[in-house]
Amino acid sequence: MTAPTRPNTWRLELPVNTQLINANHNLHYRKKAELIKALRHTAWATARKATLPTLQRAHVFYVIHPDTKTRRRDPGNWSPPPKPPSTAS
């Protein structure tokens, strides 16, 4: 009996200055669309640079490291960011 094989994994890190969207942003829909477009392009360029193959299906796990300010962070507010990069094609 052979051991199960682990699926391929890739780690992509978006640039530090990438502007993310959180649930507290109350943006005009056009401004939000511009941010999403920029985020998708950044994710696409990062994946292309890493020579990722075309994937039919993917599981996306993300970790956000906020700036070093001492303010309290609400993790639930950062749920929107993974959606745009995961749909970049």
mmCIF file of the C-alpha atoms, coordinates in Angstrom:
data_MODEL
# 
_entry.id   MODEL 
# 
loop_
_atom_site.group_PDB 
_atom_site.id 
_atom_site.type_symbol 
_atom_site.label_atom_id 
_atom_site.label_alt_id 
_atom_site.label_comp_id 
_atom_site.label_asym_id 
_atom_site.label_entity_id 
_atom_site.label_seq_id 
_atom_site.pdbx_PDB_ins_code 
_atom_site.Cartn_x 
_atom_site.Cartn_y 
_atom_site.Cartn_z 
_atom_site.occupancy 
_atom_site.B_iso_or_equiv 
_atom_site.pdbx_formal_charge 
_atom_site.auth_seq_id 
_atom_site.auth_comp_id 
_atom_site.auth_asym_id 
_atom_site.auth_atom_id 
_atom_site.pdbx_PDB_model_num 
ATOM 1  C CA . MET A 1 1  ? 0.000   0.000  0.000   1.00 0.00 ? 1  MET A CA 1 
ATOM 2  C CA . THR A 1 2  ? 1.430   3.367  -0.956  1.00 0.00 ? 2  THR A CA 1 
ATOM 3  C CA . ALA A 1 3  ? 1.294   6.401  1.252   1.00 0.00 ? 3  ALA A CA 1 
ATOM 4  C CA . PRO A 1 4  ? -1.071  9.170  0.156   1.00 0.00 ? 4  PRO A CA 1 
ATOM 5  C CA . THR A 1 5  ? 0.664   11.979 -1.657  1.00 0.00 ? 5  THR A CA 1 
ATOM 6  C CA . ARG A 1 6  ? 0.381   15.549 -0.515  1.00 0.00 ? 6  ARG A CA 1 
ATOM 7  C CA . PRO A 1 7  ? -0.970  18.052 -3.000  1.00 0.00 ? 7  PRO A CA 1 
ATOM 8  C CA . ASN A 1 8  ? 1.350   20.682 -4.408  1.00 0.00 ? 8  ASN A CA 1 
ATOM 9  C CA . THR A 1 9  ? 1.499   23.879 -2.428  1.00 0.00 ? 9  THR A CA 1 
ATOM 10 C CA . TRP A 1 10 ? 2.668   27.362 -3.321  1.00 0.00 ? 10 TRP A CA 1 
ATOM 11 C CA . ARG A 1 11 ? 3.261   30.369 -1.140  1.00 0.00 ? 11 ARG A CA 1 
ATOM 12 C CA . LEU A 1 12 ? 2.689   33.813 -2.587  1.00 0.00 ? 12 LEU A CA 1 
ATOM 13 C CA . GLU A 1 13 ? 3.435   36.986 -0.697  1.00 0.00 ? 13 GLU A CA 1 
ATOM 14 C CA . LEU A 1 14 ? 1.847   40.193 -1.872  1.00 0.00 ? 14 LEU A CA 1 
ATOM 15 C CA . PRO A 1 15 ? 4.057   43.285 -1.691  1.00 0.00 ? 15 PRO A CA 1 
ATOM 16 C CA . VAL A 1 16 ? 4.093   45.090 1.630   1.00 0.00 ? 16 VAL A CA 1 
ATOM 17 C CA . ASN A 1 17 ? 2.461   48.237 0.260   1.00 0.00 ? 17 ASN A CA 1 
ATOM 18 C CA . THR A 1 18 ? -0.529  46.404 -1.254  1.00 0.00 ? 18 THR A CA 1 
ATOM 19 C CA . GLN A 1 19 ? -3.716  48.139 -0.171  1.00 0.00 ? 19 GLN A CA 1 
ATOM 20 C CA . LEU A 1 20 ? -6.267  45.678 1.159   1.00 0.00 ? 20 LEU A CA 1 
ATOM 21 C CA . ILE A 1 21 ? -9.993  46.103 1.668   1.00 0.00 ? 21 ILE A CA 1 
ATOM 22 C CA . ASN A 1 22 ? -11.580 45.343 4.997   1.00 0.00 ? 22 ASN A CA 1 
ATOM 23 C CA . ALA A 1 23 ? -15.199 45.045 6.066   1.00 0.00 ? 23 ALA A CA 1 
ATOM 24 C CA . ASN A 1 24 ? -15.132 48.478 7.706   1.00 0.00 ? 24 ASN A CA 1 
ATOM 25 C CA . HIS A 1 25 ? -14.347 50.298 4.473   1.00 0.00 ? 25 HIS A CA 1 
ATOM 26 C CA . ASN A 1 26 ? -17.442 52.059 3.248   1.00 0.00 ? 26 ASN A CA 1 
ATOM 27 C CA . LEU A 1 27 ? -16.203 52.824 -0.255  1.00 0.00 ? 27 LEU A CA 1 
ATOM 28 C CA . HIS A 1 28 ? -17.995 54.099 -3.307  1.00 0.00 ? 28 HIS A CA 1 
ATOM 29 C CA . TYR A 1 29 ? -18.531 51.154 -5.646  1.00 0.00 ? 29 TYR A CA 1 
ATOM 30 C CA . ARG A 1 30 ? -16.215 52.594 -8.324  1.00 0.00 ? 30 ARG A CA 1 
ATOM 31 C CA . LYS A 1 31 ? -13.379 53.210 -5.873  1.00 0.00 ? 31 LYS A CA 1 
ATOM 32 C CA . LYS A 1 32 ? -13.845 49.712 -4.483  1.00 0.00 ? 32 LYS A CA 1 
ATOM 33 C CA . ALA A 1 33 ? -13.775 48.303 -8.031  1.00 0.00 ? 33 ALA A CA 1 
ATOM 34 C CA . GLU A 1 34 ? -10.475 50.113 -8.691  1.00 0.00 ? 34 GLU A CA 1 
ATOM 35 C CA . LEU A 1 35 ? -8.952  48.658 -5.514  1.00 0.00 ? 35 LEU A CA 1 
ATOM 36 C CA . ILE A 1 36 ? -10.181 45.158 -6.380  1.00 0.00 ? 36 ILE A CA 1 
ATOM 37 C CA . LYS A 1 37 ? -8.803  45.465 -9.913  1.00 0.00 ? 37 LYS A CA 1 
ATOM 38 C CA . ALA A 1 38 ? -5.408  46.541 -8.559  1.00 0.00 ? 38 ALA A CA 1 
ATOM 39 C CA . LEU A 1 39 ? -5.430  43.710 -6.014  1.00 0.00 ? 39 LEU A CA 1 
ATOM 40 C CA . ARG A 1 40 ? -6.276  41.134 -8.692  1.00 0.00 ? 40 ARG A CA 1 
ATOM 41 C CA . HIS A 1 41 ? -3.531  42.450 -10.944 1.00 0.00 ? 41 HIS A CA 1 
ATOM 42 C CA . THR A 1 42 ? -1.008  42.328 -8.099  1.00 0.00 ? 42 THR A CA 1 
ATOM 43 C CA . ALA A 1 43 ? -1.995  38.730 -7.298  1.00 0.00 ? 43 ALA A CA 1 
ATOM 44 C CA . TRP A 1 44 ? -1.825  37.776 -10.982 1.00 0.00 ? 44 TRP A CA 1 
ATOM 45 C CA . ALA A 1 45 ? 1.612   39.340 -11.402 1.00 0.00 ? 45 ALA A CA 1 
ATOM 46 C CA . THR A 1 46 ? 2.881   37.663 -8.226  1.00 0.00 ? 46 THR A CA 1 
ATOM 47 C CA . ALA A 1 47 ? 1.592   34.262 -9.375  1.00 0.00 ? 47 ALA A CA 1 
ATOM 48 C CA . ARG A 1 48 ? 3.031   34.764 -12.854 1.00 0.00 ? 48 ARG A CA 1 
ATOM 49 C CA . LYS A 1 49 ? 6.422   35.692 -11.430 1.00 0.00 ? 49 LYS A CA 1 
ATOM 50 C CA . ALA A 1 50 ? 6.319   32.543 -9.280  1.00 0.00 ? 50 ALA A CA 1 
ATOM 51 C CA . THR A 1 51 ? 5.508   30.472 -12.420 1.00 0.00 ? 51 THR A CA 1 
ATOM 52 C CA . LEU A 1 52 ? 2.398   28.916 -10.947 1.00 0.00 ? 52 LEU A CA 1 
ATOM 53 C CA . PRO A 1 53 ? 0.639   26.487 -13.266 1.00 0.00 ? 53 PRO A CA 1 
ATOM 54 C CA . THR A 1 54 ? -2.961  27.042 -14.282 1.00 0.00 ? 54 THR A CA 1 
ATOM 55 C CA . LEU A 1 55 ? -5.147  25.565 -11.553 1.00 0.00 ? 55 LEU A CA 1 
ATOM 56 C CA . GLN A 1 56 ? -8.649  24.203 -11.945 1.00 0.00 ? 56 GLN A CA 1 
ATOM 57 C CA . ARG A 1 57 ? -9.295  24.294 -8.223  1.00 0.00 ? 57 ARG A CA 1 
ATOM 58 C CA . ALA A 1 58 ? -7.475  25.866 -5.306  1.00 0.00 ? 58 ALA A CA 1 
ATOM 59 C CA . HIS A 1 59 ? -7.785  26.179 -1.565  1.00 0.00 ? 59 HIS A CA 1 
ATOM 60 C CA . VAL A 1 60 ? -6.620  29.587 -0.399  1.00 0.00 ? 60 VAL A CA 1 
ATOM 61 C CA . PHE A 1 61 ? -5.282  30.138 3.101   1.00 0.00 ? 61 PHE A CA 1 
ATOM 62 C CA . TYR A 1 62 ? -4.122  33.608 4.032   1.00 0.00 ? 62 TYR A CA 1 
ATOM 63 C CA . VAL A 1 63 ? -2.376  35.301 6.899   1.00 0.00 ? 63 VAL A CA 1 
ATOM 64 C CA . ILE A 1 64 ? -2.439  39.055 7.308   1.00 0.00 ? 64 ILE A CA 1 
ATOM 65 C CA . HIS A 1 65 ? 0.318   40.808 9.188   1.00 0.00 ? 65 HIS A CA 1 
ATOM 66 C CA . PRO A 1 66 ? -1.017  44.292 9.948   1.00 0.00 ? 66 PRO A CA 1 
ATOM 67 C CA . ASP A 1 67 ? 1.276   47.242 10.422  1.00 0.00 ? 67 ASP A CA 1 
ATOM 68 C CA . THR A 1 68 ? 3.171   47.520 13.654  1.00 0.00 ? 68 THR A CA 1 
ATOM 69 C CA . LYS A 1 69 ? 0.846   50.031 15.293  1.00 0.00 ? 69 LYS A CA 1 
ATOM 70 C CA . THR A 1 70 ? -0.345  49.048 18.714  1.00 0.00 ? 70 THR A CA 1 
ATOM 71 C CA . ARG A 1 71 ? -4.028  49.406 17.904  1.00 0.00 ? 71 ARG A CA 1 
ATOM 72 C CA . ARG A 1 72 ? -6.310  46.449 18.469  1.00 0.00 ? 72 ARG A CA 1 
ATOM 73 C CA . ARG A 1 73 ? -7.237  44.567 15.282  1.00 0.00 ? 73 ARG A CA 1 
ATOM 74 C CA . ASP A 1 74 ? -10.550 42.826 14.615  1.00 0.00 ? 74 ASP A CA 1 
ATOM 75 C CA . PRO A 1 75 ? -9.833  39.649 12.579  1.00 0.00 ? 75 PRO A CA 1 
ATOM 76 C CA . GLY A 1 76 ? -13.365 39.540 11.175  1.00 0.00 ? 76 GLY A CA 1 
ATOM 77 C CA . ASN A 1 77 ? -12.802 42.823 9.364   1.00 0.00 ? 77 ASN A CA 1 
ATOM 78 C CA . TRP A 1 78 ? -10.121 41.237 7.195   1.00 0.00 ? 78 TRP A CA 1 
ATOM 79 C CA . SER A 1 79 ? -12.359 38.583 5.633   1.00 0.00 ? 79 SER A CA 1 
ATOM 80 C CA . PRO A 1 80 ? -12.822 40.360 2.230   1.00 0.00 ? 80 PRO A CA 1 
ATOM 81 C CA . PRO A 1 81 ? -9.144  40.421 1.049   1.00 0.00 ? 81 PRO A CA 1 
ATOM 82 C CA . PRO A 1 82 ? -8.731  36.807 -0.150  1.00 0.00 ? 82 PRO A CA 1 
ATOM 83 C CA . LYS A 1 83 ? -11.651 36.927 -2.603  1.00 0.00 ? 83 LYS A CA 1 
ATOM 84 C CA . PRO A 1 84 ? -10.194 39.190 -5.331  1.00 0.00 ? 84 PRO A CA 1 
ATOM 85 C CA . PRO A 1 85 ? -6.749  37.538 -5.500  1.00 0.00 ? 85 PRO A CA 1 
ATOM 86 C CA . SER A 1 86 ? -8.247  34.048 -5.616  1.00 0.00 ? 86 SER A CA 1 
ATOM 87 C CA . THR A 1 87 ? -10.297 34.951 -8.697  1.00 0.00 ? 87 THR A CA 1 
ATOM 88 C CA . ALA A 1 88 ? -7.419  36.569 -10.588 1.00 0.00 ? 88 ALA A CA 1 
ATOM 89 C CA . SER A 1 89 ? -6.862  34.807 -13.879 1.00 0.00 ? 89 SER A CA 1 
# 
